[in-house]
XYZ file of C-alpha atoms in Angstrom:
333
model
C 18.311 -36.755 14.471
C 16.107 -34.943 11.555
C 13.946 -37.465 10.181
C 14.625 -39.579 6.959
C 11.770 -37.382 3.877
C 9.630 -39.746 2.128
C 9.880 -40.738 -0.934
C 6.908 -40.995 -3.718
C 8.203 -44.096 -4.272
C 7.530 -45.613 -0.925
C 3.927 -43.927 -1.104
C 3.769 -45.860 -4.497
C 4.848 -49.054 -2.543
C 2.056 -48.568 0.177
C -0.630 -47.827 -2.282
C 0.208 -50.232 -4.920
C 0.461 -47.602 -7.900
C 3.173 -46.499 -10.100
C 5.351 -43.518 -9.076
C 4.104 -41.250 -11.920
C 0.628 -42.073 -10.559
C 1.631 -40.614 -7.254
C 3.598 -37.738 -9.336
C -0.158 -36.969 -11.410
C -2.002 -37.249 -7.994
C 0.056 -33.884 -6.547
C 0.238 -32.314 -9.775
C -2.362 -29.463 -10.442
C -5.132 -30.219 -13.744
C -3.522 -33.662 -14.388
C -5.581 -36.691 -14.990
C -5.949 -39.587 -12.344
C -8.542 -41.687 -11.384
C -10.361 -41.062 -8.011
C -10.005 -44.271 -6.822
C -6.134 -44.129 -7.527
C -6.459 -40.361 -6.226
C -8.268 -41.762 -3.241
C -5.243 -44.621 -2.171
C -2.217 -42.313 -3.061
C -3.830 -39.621 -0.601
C -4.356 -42.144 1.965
C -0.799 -43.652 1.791
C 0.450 -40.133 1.554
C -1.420 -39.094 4.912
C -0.275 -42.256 6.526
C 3.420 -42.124 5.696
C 3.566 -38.297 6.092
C 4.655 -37.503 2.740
C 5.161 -34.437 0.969
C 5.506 -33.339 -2.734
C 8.845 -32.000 -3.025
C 8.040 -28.797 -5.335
C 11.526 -28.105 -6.059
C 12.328 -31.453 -6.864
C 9.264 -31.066 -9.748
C 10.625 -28.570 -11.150
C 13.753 -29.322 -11.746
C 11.991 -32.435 -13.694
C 9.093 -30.444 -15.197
C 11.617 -27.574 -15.929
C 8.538 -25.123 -14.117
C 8.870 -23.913 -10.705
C 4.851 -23.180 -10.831
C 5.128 -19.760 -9.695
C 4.329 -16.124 -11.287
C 6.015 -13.020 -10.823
C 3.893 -10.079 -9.766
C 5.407 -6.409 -9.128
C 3.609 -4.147 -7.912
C 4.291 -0.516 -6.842
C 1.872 0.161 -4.086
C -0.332 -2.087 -1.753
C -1.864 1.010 0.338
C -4.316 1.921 -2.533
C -7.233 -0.958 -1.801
C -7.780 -1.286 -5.450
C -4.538 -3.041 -6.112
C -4.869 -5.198 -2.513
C -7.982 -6.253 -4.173
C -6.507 -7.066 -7.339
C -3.857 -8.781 -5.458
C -6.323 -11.323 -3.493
C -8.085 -11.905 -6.562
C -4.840 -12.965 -8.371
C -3.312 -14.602 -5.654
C -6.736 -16.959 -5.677
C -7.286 -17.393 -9.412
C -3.563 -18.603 -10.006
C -3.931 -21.077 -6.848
C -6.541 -22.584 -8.836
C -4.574 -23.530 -11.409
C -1.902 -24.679 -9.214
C 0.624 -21.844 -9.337
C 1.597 -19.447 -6.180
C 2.612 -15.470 -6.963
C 6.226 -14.151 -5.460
C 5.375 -10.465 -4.885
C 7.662 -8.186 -5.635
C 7.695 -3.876 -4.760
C 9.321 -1.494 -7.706
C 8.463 1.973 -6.985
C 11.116 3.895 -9.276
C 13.174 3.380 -12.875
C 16.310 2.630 -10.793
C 14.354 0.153 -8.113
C 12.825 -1.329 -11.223
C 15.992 -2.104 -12.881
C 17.702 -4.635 -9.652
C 14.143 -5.843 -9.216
C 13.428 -7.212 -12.839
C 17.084 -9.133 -12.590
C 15.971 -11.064 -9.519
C 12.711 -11.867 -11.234
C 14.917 -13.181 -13.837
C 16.841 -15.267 -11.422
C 13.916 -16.049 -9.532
C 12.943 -18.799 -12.777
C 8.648 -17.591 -12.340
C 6.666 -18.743 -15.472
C 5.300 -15.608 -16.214
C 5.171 -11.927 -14.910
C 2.027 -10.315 -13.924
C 2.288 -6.506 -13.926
C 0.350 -5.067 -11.132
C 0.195 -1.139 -11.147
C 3.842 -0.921 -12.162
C 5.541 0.316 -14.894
C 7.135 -1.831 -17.635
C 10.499 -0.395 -18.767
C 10.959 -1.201 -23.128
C 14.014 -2.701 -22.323
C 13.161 -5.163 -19.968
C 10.071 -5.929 -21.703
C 12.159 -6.726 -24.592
C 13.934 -9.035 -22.670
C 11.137 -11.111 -21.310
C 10.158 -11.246 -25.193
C 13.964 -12.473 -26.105
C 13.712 -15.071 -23.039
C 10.122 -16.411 -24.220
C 8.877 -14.930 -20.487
C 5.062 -13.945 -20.857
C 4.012 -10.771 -19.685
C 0.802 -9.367 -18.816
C 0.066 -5.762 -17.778
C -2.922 -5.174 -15.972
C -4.249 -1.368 -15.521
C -0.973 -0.007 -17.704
C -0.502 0.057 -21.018
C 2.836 0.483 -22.918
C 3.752 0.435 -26.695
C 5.691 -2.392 -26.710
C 5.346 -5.484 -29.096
C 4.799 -8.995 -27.625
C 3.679 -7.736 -24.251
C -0.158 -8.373 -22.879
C -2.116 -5.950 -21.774
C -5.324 -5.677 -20.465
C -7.007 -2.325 -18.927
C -10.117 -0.683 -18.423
C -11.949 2.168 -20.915
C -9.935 4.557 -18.762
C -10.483 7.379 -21.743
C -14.118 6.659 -21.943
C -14.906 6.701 -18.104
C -12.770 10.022 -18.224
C -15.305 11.406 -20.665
C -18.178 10.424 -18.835
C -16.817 12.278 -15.443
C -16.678 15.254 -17.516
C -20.071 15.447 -19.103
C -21.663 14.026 -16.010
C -20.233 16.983 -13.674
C -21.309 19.307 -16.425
C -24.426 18.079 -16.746
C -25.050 18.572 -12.582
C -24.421 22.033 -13.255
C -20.452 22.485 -11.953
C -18.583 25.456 -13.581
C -15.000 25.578 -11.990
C -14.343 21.303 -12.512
C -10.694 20.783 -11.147
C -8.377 17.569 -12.013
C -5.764 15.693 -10.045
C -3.802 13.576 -11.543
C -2.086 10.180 -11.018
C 1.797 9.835 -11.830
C 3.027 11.680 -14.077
C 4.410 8.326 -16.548
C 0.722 6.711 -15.797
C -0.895 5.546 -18.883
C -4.223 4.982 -16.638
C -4.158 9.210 -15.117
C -2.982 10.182 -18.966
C -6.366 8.400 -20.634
C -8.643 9.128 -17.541
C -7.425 13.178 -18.261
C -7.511 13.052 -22.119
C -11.042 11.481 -21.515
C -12.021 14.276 -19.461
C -10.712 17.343 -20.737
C -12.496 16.107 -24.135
C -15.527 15.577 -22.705
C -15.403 19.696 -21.711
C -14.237 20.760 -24.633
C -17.031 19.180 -26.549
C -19.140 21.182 -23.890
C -17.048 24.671 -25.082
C -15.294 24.198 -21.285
C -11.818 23.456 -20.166
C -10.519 22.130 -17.010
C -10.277 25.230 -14.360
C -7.545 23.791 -12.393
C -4.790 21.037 -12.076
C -2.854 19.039 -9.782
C -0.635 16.043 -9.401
C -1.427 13.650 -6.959
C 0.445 10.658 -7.376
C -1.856 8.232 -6.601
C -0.692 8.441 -3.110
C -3.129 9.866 -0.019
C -1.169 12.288 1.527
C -0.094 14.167 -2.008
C -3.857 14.401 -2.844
C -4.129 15.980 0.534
C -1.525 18.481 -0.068
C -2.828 19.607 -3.394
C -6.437 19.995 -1.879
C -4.776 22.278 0.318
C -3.349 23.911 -2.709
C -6.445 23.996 -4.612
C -8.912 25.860 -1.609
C -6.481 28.152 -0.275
C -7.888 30.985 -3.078
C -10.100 32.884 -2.459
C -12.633 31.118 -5.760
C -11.812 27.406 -5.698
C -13.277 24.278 -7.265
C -16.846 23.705 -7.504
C -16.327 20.207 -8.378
C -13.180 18.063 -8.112
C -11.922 14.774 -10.440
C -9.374 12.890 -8.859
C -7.891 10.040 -11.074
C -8.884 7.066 -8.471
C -10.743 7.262 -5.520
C -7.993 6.662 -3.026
C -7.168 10.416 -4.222
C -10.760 11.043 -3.935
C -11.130 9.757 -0.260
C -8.265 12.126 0.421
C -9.603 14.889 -0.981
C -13.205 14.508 0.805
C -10.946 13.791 4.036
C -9.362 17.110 3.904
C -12.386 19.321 2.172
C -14.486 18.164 5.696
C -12.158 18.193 8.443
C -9.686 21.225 7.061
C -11.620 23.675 4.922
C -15.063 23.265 6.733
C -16.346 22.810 3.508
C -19.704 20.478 2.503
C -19.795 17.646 -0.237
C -21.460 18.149 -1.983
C -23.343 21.218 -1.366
C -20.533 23.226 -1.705
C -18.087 20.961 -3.632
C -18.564 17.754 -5.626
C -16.160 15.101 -5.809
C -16.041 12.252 -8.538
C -13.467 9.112 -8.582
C -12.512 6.131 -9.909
C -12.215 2.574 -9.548
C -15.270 2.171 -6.968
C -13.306 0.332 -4.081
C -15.188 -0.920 -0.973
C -14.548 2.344 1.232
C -16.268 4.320 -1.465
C -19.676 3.386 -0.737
C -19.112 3.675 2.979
C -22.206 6.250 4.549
C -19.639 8.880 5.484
C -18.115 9.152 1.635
C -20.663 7.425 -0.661
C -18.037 8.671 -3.185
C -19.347 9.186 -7.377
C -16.936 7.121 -9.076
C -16.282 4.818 -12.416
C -15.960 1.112 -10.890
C -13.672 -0.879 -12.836
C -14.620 -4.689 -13.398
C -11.518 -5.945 -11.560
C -12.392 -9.256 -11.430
C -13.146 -9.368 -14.959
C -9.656 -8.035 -15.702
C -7.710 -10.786 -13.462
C -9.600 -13.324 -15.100
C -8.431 -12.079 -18.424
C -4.949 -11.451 -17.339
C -4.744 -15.158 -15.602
C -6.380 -16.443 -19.111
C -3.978 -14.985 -21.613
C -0.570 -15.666 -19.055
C -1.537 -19.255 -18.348
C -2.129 -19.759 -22.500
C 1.355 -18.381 -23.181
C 2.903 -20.022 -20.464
C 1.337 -23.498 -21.794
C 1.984 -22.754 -25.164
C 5.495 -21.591 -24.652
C 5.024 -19.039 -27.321
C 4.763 -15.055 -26.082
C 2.177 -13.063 -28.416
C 1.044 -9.590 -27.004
C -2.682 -9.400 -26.928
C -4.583 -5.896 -25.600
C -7.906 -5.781 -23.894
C -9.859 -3.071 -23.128
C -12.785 -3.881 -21.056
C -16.393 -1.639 -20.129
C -16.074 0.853 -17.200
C -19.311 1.340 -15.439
C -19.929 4.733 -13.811
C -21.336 4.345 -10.074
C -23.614 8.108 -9.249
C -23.652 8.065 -5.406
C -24.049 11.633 -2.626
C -20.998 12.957 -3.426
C -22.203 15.463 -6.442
C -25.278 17.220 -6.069
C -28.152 16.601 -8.093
């Protein structure tokens, strides 16, 4: 026979409190007492009791969870951004439902079950924001916050790195190290972060008289950047230097440079990324890149969804936040 729950009631009883103490005791940033905090816990413990959390919401009319899509986990940036996310909300109380959306079609079934799934806000993770969803969230009084993507859309978030700036600065640093045929590869094609990294960097030659010698599209994704490497160094003159738009590109690129072409980095190529994940300063890379301040982002992101969420009114704000470029063995000096 399955075994009778426990009420917050009964723990009331057996502590001698009210129920709504017992109901502020299990209820993230609300006020209590610790010696009333001390005697519900204790009553709870002995009576075995545990917060119903769908029962709260259907009182507090919020389930306590966020919505974050996401479009890829194997890039270690976003698995970063992830953990960081996943610990920040926590703090506050709240617990992410992760969702995957990898194309416009994907996207479309995915946003109505995030809909259905009643979260209290949508974190945008590396995925794209369609204008007509986002103007649904903005009809429904859902906050959104974009981090990494940008879109011009009225009442959504955002918040993203100088992605145009550290762009620039890959382009007058490779310059400056003496590089002459400076290749690109991109991100996706729709990518607001691979569009400002490029116009960045393609800027930054011009103002040098210089244009980019070569360019690819890698996706974001390892094996693509691999591919187009291939593509790149199968001429007879290839790339002296090579940008790729994040460094999981750039790992593939070194990766295929060393153990394909026999070719040296960065004697005889250099190779510049960005986002500056952990595997980037490993010995065997020690990859040049622009580190992002992803913590700094999260924290910025968490800030403005928890605000709308507790104000119940949806405002888009932007930030742009400081890149900081990261000069390590992989371009010659």
């Amino acid at each position: 026979m399955r075994k009778r729950p426990v009420t917050s009631q009964e723990v009331a009883a057996l502590a001698g409190v009210s129920q709504s103490a017992v109901s502020r005791c299990f209820s993230p940033n609300a006020s209590i007492a610790p010696k009333t905090r001390e005697k519900v816990l204790a009553a709870a413990k002995q009576l075995g009791y545990r917060p119903n959390a769908i029962a709260r919401s259907l009182i507090t009319r919020t389930s306590r969870t966020i919505a974050v899509v996401m479009s890829q986990l194997d890039n270690p940036f976003y698995a970063q951004m992830l953990e960081y996310a996943s610990r920040r909300f926590q703090q506050h109380g709240y617990h992410l439902l992760l969702f995957m959306s990898s194309d416009e079609q994907e996207s479309a079934s995915v946003m109505a079950e995030i809909l259905q799934s009643q979260a209290d806000g949508i974190l945008m993770l590396s995925a794209t924001l369609s204008s007509s969803f986002a103007g649904e969230c903005v009809a429904r009084s859902i906050p959104v916050v974009m981090i990494n993507r940008t879109v011009a859309f009225e009442g959504v978030s955002q918040v993203a790195s100088d992605n145009y700036h550290g762009g620039y600065w890959v382009g007058e640093f490779l310059i400056e190290r003496g590089c002459e045929r400076i290749a690109f590869i991109a991100g996706l094609a729709e990518s607001s972060t691979s569009s400002q990294r490029r116009q960045g960097f393609l800027d930054a030659l011009a103002a040098h008289g210089r244009a980019c010698w070569a360019e690819a599209r890698g996706d974001y994704q390892f094996a693509t950047a691999q591919a187009v490497t291939r593509e790149l160094f199968t001429a007879d003159v290839y790339p002296d230097a090579v940008f790729a738009a994040n460094d999981h590109m750039a790992i593939a690129v070194i990766d295929t440079l060393k153990a394909e072409m026999d070719l040296r980095v960065p004697e005889d190529v250099a190779v510049v990324g960005f986002d500056n994940i952990p595997v980037a300063a490993w010995p065997s890379y020690q990859l040049t890149t622009v580190q992002q301040p992803i913590e700094a982002m999260v924290d910025e992101a968490t800030s403005l969804l928890l605000a709308q969420i507790a104000s119940g009114h949806v405002a888009g704000e932007h930030k742009v936040l400081p890149v900081t470029p990261i000069v390590r063995a992989s371009v010659r000096r």
